[in-house]
PDB file of C-alpha atoms and ligand atoms in Angstrom:
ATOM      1  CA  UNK A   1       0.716  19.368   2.807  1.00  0.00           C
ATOM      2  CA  UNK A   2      -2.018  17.364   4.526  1.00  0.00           C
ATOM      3  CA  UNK A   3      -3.125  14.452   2.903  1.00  0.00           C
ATOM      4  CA  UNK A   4      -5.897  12.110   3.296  1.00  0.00           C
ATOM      5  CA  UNK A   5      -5.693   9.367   4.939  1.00  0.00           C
ATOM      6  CA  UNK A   6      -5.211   6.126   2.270  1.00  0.00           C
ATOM      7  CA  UNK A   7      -7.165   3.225   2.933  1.00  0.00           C
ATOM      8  CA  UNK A   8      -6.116   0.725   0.138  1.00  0.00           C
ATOM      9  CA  UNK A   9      -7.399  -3.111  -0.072  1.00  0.00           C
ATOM     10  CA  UNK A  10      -5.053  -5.669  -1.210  1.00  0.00           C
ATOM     11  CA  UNK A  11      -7.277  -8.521  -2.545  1.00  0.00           C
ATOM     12  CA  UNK A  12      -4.357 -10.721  -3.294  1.00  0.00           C
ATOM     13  CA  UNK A  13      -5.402 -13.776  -5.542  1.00  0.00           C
ATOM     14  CA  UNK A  14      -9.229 -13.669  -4.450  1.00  0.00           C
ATOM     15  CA  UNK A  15     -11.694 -12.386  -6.977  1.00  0.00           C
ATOM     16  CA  UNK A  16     -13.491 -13.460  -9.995  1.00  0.00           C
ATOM     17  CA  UNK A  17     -16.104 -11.283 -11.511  1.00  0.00           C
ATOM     18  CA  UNK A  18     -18.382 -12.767  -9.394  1.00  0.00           C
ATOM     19  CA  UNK A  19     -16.627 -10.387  -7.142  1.00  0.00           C
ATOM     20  CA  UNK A  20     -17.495  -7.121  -9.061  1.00  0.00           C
ATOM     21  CA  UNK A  21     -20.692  -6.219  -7.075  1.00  0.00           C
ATOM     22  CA  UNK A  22     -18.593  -5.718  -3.878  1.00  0.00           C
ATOM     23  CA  UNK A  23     -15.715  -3.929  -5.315  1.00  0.00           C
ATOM     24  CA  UNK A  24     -18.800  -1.413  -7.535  1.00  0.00           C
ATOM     25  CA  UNK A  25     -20.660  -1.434  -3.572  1.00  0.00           C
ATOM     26  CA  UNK A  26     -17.184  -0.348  -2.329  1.00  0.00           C
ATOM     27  CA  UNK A  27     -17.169   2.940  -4.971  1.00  0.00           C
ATOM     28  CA  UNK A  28     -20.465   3.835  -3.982  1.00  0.00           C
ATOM     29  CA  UNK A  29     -19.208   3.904  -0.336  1.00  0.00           C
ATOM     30  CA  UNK A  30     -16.298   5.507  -1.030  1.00  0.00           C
ATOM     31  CA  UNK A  31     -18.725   8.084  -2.599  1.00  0.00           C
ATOM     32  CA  UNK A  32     -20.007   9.083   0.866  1.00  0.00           C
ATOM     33  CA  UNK A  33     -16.088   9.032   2.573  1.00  0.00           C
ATOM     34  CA  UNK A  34     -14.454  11.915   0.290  1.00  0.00           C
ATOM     35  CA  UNK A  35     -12.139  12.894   3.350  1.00  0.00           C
ATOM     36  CA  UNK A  36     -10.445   9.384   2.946  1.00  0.00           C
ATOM     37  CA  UNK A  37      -8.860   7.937  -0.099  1.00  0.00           C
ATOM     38  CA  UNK A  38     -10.039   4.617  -1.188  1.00  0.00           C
ATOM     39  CA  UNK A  39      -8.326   2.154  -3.489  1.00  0.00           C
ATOM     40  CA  UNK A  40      -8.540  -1.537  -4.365  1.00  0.00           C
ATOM     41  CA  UNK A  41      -5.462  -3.610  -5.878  1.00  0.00           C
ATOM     42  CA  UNK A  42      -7.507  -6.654  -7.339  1.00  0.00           C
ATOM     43  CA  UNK A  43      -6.315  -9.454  -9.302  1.00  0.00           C
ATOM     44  CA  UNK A  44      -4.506  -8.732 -12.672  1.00  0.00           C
ATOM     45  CA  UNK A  45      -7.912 -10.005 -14.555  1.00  0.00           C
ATOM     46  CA  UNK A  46     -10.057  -7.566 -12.433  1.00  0.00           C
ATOM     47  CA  UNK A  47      -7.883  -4.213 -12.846  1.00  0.00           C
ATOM     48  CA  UNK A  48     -10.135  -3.297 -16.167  1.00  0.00           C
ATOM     49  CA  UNK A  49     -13.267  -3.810 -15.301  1.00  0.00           C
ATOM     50  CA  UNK A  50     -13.366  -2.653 -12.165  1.00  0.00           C
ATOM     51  CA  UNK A  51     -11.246   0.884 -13.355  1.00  0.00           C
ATOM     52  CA  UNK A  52     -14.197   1.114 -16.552  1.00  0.00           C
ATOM     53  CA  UNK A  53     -16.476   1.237 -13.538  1.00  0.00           C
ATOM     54  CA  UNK A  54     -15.114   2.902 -10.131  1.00  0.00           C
ATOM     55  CA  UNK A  55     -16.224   6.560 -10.211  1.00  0.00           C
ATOM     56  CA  UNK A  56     -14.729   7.161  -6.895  1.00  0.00           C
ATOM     57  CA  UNK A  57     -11.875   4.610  -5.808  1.00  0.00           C
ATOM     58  CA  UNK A  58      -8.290   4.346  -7.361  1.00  0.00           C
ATOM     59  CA  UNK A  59      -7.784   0.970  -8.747  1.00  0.00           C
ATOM     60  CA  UNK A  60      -4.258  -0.547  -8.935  1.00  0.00           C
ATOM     61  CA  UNK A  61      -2.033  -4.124  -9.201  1.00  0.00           C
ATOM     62  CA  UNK A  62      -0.114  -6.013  -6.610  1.00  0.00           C
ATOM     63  CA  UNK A  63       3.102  -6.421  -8.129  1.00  0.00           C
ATOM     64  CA  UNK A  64       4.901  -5.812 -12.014  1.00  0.00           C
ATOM     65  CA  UNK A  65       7.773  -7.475 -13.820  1.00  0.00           C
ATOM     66  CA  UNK A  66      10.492  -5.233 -13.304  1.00  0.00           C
ATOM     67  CA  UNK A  67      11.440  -4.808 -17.384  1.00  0.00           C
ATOM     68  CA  UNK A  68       9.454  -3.325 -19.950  1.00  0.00           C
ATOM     69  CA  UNK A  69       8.888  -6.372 -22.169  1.00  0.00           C
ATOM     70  CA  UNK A  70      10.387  -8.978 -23.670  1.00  0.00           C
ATOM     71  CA  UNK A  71      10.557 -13.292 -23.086  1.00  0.00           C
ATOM     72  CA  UNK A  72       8.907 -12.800 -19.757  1.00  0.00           C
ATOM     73  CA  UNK A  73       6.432 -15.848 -19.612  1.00  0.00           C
ATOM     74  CA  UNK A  74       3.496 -15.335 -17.577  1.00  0.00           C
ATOM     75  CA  UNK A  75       5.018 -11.844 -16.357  1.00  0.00           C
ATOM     76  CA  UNK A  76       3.390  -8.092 -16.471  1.00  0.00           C
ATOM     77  CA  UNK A  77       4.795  -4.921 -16.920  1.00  0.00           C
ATOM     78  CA  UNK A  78       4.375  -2.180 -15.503  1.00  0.00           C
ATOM     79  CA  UNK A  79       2.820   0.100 -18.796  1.00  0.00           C
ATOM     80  CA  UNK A  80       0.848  -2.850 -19.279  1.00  0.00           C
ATOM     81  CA  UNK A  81      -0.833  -2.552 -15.587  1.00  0.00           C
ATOM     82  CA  UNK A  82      -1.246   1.259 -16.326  1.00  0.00           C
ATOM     83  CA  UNK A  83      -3.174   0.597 -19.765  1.00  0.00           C
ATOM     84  CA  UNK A  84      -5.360  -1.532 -18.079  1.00  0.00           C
ATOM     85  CA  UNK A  85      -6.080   0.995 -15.690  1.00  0.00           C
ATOM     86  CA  UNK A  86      -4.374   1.149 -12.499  1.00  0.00           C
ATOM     87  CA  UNK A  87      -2.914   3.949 -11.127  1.00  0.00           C
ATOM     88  CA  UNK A  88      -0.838   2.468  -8.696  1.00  0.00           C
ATOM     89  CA  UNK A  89       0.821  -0.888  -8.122  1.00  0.00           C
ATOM     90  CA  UNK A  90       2.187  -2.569  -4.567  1.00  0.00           C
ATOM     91  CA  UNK A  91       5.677  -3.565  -4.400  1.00  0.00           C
ATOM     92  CA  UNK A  92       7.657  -5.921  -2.208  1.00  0.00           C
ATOM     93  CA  UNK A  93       4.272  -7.750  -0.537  1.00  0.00           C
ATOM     94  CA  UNK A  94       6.105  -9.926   1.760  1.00  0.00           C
ATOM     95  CA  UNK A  95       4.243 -12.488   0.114  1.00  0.00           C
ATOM     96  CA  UNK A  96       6.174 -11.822  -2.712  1.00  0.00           C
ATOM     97  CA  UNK A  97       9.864 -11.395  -0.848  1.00  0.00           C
ATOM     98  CA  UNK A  98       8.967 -14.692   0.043  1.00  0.00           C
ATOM     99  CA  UNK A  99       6.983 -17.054  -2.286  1.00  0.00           C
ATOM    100  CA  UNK A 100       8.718 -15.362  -5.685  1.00  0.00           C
ATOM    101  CA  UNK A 101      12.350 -14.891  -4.081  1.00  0.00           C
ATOM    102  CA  UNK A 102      12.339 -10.643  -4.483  1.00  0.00           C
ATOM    103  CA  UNK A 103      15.572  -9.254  -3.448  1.00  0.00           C
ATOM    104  CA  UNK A 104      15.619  -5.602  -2.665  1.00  0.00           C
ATOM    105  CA  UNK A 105      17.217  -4.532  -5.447  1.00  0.00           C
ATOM    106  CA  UNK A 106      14.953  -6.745  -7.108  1.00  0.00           C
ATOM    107  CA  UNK A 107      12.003  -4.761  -5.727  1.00  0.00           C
ATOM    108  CA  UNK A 108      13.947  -1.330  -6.117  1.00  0.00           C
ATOM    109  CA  UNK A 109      14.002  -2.365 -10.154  1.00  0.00           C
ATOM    110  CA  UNK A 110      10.559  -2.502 -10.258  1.00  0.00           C
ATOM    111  CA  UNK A 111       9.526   0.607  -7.963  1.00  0.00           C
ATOM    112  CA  UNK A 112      11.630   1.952 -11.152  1.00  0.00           C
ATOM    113  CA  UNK A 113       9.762   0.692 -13.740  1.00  0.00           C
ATOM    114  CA  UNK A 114       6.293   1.728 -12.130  1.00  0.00           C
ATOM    115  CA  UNK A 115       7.418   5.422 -11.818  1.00  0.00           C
ATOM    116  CA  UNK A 116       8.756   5.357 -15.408  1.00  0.00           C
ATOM    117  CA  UNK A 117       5.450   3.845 -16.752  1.00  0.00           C
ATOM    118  CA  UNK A 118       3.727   7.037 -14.557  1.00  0.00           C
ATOM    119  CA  UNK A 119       2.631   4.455 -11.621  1.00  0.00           C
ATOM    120  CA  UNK A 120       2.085   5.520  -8.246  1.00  0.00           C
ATOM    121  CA  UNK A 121       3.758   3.159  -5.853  1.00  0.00           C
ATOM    122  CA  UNK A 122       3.085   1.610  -2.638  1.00  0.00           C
ATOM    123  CA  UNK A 123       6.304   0.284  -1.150  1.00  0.00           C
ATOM    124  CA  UNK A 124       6.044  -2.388   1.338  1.00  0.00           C
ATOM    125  CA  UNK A 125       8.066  -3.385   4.095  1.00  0.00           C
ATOM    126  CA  UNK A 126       7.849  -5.565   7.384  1.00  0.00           C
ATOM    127  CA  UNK A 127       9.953  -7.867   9.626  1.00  0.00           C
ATOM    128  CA  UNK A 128       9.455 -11.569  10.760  1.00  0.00           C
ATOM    129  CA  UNK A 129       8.792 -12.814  13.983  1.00  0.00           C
ATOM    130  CA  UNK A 130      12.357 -13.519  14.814  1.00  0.00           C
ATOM    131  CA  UNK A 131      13.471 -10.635  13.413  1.00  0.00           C
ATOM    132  CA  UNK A 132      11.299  -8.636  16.097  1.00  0.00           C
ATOM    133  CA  UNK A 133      12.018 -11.075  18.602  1.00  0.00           C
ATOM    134  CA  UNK A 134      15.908 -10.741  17.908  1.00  0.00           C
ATOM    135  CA  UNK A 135      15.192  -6.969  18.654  1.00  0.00           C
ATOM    136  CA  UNK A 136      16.547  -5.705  15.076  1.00  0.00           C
ATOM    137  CA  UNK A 137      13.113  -5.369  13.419  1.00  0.00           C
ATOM    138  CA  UNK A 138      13.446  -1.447  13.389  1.00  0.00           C
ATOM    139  CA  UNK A 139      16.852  -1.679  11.864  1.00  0.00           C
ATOM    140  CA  UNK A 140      16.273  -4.419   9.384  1.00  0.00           C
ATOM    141  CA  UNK A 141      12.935  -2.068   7.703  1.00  0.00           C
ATOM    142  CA  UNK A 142      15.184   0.590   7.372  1.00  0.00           C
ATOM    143  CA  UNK A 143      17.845  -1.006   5.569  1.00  0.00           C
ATOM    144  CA  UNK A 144      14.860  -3.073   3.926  1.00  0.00           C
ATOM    145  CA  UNK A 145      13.869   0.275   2.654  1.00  0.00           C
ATOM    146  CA  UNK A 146      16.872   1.683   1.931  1.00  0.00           C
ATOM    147  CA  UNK A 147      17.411  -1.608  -0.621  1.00  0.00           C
ATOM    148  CA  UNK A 148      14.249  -1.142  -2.265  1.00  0.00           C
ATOM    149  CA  UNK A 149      13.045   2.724  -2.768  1.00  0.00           C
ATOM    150  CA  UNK A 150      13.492   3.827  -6.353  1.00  0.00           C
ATOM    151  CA  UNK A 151      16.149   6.793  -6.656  1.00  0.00           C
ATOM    152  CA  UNK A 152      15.473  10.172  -5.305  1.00  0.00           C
ATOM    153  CA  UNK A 153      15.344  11.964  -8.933  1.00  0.00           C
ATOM    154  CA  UNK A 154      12.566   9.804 -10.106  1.00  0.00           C
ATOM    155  CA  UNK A 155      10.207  11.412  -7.535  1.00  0.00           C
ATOM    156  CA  UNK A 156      11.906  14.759  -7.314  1.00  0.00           C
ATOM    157  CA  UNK A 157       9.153  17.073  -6.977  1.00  0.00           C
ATOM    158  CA  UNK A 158       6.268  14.996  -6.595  1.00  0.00           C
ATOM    159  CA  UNK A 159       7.496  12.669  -3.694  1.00  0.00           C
ATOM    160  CA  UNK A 160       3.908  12.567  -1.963  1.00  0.00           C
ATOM    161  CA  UNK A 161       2.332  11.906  -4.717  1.00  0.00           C
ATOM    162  CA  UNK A 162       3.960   9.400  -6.240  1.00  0.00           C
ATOM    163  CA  UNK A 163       5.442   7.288  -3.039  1.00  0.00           C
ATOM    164  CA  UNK A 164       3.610   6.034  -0.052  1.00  0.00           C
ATOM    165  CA  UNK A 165       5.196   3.586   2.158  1.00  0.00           C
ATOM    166  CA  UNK A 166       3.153   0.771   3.896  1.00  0.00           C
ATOM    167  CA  UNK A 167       4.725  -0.889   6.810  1.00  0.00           C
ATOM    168  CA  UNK A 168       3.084  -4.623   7.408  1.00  0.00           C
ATOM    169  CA  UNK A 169       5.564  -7.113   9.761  1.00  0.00           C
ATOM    170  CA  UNK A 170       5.268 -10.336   8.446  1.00  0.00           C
ATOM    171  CA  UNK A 171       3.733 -12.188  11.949  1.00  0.00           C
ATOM    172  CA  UNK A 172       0.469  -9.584  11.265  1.00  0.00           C
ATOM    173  CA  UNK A 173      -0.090 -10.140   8.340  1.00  0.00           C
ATOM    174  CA  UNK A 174      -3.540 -12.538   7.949  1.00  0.00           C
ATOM    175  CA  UNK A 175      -2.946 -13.418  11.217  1.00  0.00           C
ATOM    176  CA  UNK A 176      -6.032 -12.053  12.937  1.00  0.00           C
ATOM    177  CA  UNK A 177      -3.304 -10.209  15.668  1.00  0.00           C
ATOM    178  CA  UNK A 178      -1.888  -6.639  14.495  1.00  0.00           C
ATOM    179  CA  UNK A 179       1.040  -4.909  15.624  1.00  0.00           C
ATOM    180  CA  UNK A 180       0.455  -2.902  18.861  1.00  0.00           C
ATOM    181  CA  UNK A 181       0.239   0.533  18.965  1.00  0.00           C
ATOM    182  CA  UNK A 182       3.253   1.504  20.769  1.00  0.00           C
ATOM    183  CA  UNK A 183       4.954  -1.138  17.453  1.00  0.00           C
ATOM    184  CA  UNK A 184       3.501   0.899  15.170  1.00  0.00           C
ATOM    185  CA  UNK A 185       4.485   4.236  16.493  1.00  0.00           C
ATOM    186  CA  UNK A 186       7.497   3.127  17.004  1.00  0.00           C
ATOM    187  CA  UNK A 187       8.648   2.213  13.650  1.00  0.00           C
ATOM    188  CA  UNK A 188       6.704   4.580  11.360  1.00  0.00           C
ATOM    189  CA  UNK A 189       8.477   7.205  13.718  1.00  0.00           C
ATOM    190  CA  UNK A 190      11.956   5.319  12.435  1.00  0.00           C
ATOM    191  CA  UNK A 191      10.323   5.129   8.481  1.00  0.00           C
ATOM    192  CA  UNK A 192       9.762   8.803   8.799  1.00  0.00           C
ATOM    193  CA  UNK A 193      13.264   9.990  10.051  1.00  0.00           C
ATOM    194  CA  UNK A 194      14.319   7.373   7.173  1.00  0.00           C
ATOM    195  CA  UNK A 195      12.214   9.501   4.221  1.00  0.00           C
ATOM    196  CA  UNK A 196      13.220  12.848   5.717  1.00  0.00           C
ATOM    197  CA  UNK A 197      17.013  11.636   5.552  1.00  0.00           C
ATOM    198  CA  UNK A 198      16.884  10.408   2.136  1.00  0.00           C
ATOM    199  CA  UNK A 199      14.321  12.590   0.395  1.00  0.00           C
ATOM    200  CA  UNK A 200      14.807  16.221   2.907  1.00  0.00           C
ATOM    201  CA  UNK A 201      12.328  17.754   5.191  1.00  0.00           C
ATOM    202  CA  UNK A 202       9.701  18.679   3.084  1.00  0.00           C
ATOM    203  CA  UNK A 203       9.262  16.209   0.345  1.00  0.00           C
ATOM    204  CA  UNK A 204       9.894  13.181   3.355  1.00  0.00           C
ATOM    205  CA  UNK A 205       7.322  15.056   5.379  1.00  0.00           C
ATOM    206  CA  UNK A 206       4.710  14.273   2.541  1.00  0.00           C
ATOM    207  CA  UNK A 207       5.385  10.199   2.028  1.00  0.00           C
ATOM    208  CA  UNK A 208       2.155   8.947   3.358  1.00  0.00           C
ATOM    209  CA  UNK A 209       3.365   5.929   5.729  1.00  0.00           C
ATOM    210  CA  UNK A 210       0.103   3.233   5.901  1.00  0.00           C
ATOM    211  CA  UNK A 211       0.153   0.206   8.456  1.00  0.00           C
ATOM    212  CA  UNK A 212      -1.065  -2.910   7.635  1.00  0.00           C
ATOM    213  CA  UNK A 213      -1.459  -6.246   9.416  1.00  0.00           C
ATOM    214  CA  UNK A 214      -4.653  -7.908  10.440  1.00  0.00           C
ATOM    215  CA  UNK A 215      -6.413  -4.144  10.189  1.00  0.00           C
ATOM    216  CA  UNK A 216     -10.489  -4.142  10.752  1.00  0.00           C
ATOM    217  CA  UNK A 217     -12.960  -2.138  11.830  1.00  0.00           C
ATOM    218  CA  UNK A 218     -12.698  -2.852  15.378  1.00  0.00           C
ATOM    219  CA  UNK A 219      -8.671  -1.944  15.918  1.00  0.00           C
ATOM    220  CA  UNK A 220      -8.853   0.954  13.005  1.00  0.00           C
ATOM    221  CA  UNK A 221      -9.406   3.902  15.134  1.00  0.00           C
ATOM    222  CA  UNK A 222      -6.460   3.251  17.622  1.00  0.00           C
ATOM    223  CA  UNK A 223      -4.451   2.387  14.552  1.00  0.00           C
ATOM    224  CA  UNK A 224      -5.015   5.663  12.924  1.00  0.00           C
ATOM    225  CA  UNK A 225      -4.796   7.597  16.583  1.00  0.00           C
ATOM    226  CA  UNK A 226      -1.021   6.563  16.135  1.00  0.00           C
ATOM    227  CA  UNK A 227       1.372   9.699  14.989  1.00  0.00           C
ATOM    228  CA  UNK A 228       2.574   9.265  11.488  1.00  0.00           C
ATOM    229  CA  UNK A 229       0.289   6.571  10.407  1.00  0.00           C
ATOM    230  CA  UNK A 230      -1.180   7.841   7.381  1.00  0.00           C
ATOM    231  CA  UNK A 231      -4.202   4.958   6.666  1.00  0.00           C
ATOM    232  CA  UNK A 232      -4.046   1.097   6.034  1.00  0.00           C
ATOM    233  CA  UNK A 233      -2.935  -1.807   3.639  1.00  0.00           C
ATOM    234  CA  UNK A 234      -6.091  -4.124   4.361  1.00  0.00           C
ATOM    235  CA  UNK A 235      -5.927  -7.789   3.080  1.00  0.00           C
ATOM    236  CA  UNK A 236      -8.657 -10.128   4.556  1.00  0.00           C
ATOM    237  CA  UNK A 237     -10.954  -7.100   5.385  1.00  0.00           C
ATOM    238  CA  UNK A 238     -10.631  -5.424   2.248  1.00  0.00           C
ATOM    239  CA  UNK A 239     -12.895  -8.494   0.821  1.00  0.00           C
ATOM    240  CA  UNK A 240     -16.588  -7.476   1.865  1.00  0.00           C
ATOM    241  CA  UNK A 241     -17.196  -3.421   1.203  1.00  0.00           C
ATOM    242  CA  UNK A 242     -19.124  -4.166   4.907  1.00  0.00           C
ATOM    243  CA  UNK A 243     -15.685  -3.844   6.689  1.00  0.00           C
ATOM    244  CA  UNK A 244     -13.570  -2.390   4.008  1.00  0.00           C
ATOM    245  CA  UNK A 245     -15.779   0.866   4.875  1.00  0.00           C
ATOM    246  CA  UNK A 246     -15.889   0.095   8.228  1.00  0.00           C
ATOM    247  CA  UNK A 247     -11.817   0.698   7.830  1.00  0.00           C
ATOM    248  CA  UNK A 248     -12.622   3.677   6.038  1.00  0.00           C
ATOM    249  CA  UNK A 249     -15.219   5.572   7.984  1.00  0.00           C
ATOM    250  CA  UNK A 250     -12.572   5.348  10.886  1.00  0.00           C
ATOM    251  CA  UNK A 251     -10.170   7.185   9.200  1.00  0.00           C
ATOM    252  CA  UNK A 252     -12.576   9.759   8.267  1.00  0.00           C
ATOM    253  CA  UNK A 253     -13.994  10.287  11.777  1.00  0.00           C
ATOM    254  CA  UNK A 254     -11.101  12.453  13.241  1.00  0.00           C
ATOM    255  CA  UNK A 255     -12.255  15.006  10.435  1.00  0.00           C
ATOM    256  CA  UNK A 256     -15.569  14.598  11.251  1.00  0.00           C
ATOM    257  CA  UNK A 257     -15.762  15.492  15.329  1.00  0.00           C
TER     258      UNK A 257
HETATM  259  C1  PEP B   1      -1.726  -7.663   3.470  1.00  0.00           C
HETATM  260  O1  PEP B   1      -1.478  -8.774   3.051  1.00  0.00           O
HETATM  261  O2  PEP B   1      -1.301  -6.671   2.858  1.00  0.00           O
HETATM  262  C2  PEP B   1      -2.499  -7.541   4.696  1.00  0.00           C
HETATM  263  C3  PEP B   1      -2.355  -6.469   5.412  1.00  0.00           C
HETATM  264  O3  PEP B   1      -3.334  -8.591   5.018  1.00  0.00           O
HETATM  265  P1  PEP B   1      -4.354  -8.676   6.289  1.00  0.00           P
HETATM  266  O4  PEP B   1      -5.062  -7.363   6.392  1.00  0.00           O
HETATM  267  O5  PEP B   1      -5.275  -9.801   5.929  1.00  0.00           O
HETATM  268  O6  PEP B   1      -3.513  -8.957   7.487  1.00  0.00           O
END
């Protein structure tokens, strides 16, 4: 199956209800962009309102605790995320690897929990600087991924619907520099051959694979030229609906010629 390409923002902690008017300017866009999927992962506080309100875009969370309930101060789980609203939920930000410790079988917990609670997931993964520079970052994602994907019979069936992987090393991340092309080619090629192995031919076929890292209007278009890139995790960008869309009318334009 073909799907559209997924263009997904990732507002991180930015985003009062002050910031409502962009993310309701963003729907309306995304109104005029049906070829591309659109979806926002705001702040905790603005998954509700902005879900009562989006006609067009999915909404979803950046992270959930990994257990169902219980003495979890400060935490969220996943069916709470869903009740709210969201549809889907990122896992294993690097910002989160790093700042809140997540181990991959930490992350792989959670990617459980989500599916359980009927979550969509968006699995993350990405290499440092020395990582790359040490030459290993192709095999560190893959066992980085490998660590963290929730077990095959969760997703049985519905792999492409439920699973889409997003591939963001660390050094392009907010950094105003993304990943070149060849980079990019070169490891979603390895995260495909990855899915295929684990999940077979078909249903690995189907993972959408997204790149992010510094993604804006004016790189987009090579960015999505690349084989197996399937749209973009947007951070910074993602902020103004001006060059959110701009990210999203250049994934439409190869359907458009
Ligand atoms: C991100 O943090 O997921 C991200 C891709 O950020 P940016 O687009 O700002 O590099």
């Amino acid at each position: 199956m073909t799907r559209r390409p997924y263009i997904v923002g990732n507002w991180k902690m930015h985003g009062t209800r002050a910031m409502l008017s962009e993310a309701r300017a963003i729907d309306r866009a995304a109104q005029r962009h049906m070829k591309v999927e659109v979806a926002l992962a705001p702040p905790y506080t603005l998954i509700h309102p902005i879900h009562r309100e989006a006609e067009q875009i999915g909404v979803g969370a950046q992270d959930c605790h990994h257990a169902e309930g219980g003495a979890h101060t400060g935490d969220i789980s996943a069916a709470m995320i869903a009740d709210a609203g969201a549809k889907f939920v990122i896992l294993g930000h690097s910002e989160r690897r790093t700042a809140h410790g997540e181990t991959d079988s930490r992350v792989q917990a959670k990617a459980e929990s989500a599916l359980a609670a009927g979550l969509r997931i968006i699995m993350c993964c990405g290499e440092s600087a020395e990582t790359r520079e040490s030459g290993n970052a192709v095999a560190f994602v893959k066992a980085q991924l490998r660590g963290s994907l929730p077990a095959f019979e969760q997703l049985l069936g519905e792999l492409g619907d439920r699973l889409t992987v997003a591939y963001e090393p660390i050094w392009a991340i907010g950094t105003g520099t993304a990943a070149t092309t060849d980079d990019i080619a070169e490891m979603h090629a390895a995260i495909r051959s990855l899915l295929v192995e684990l999940y077979g031919e078909e249903q690995g076929n189907d993972v959408r694979i997204i790149y992010g890292g510094s993604v804006k209007p004016e790189n987009a278009t090579a960015i999505f030229a690349v084989p197996n890139v399937g749209g973009a995790l947007v951070g910074g960008a993602s902020l103004t609906a001006d060059t959110f869309m701009g990210i999203a009318l250049a994934a439409s334009e190869p359907f458009d010629v």
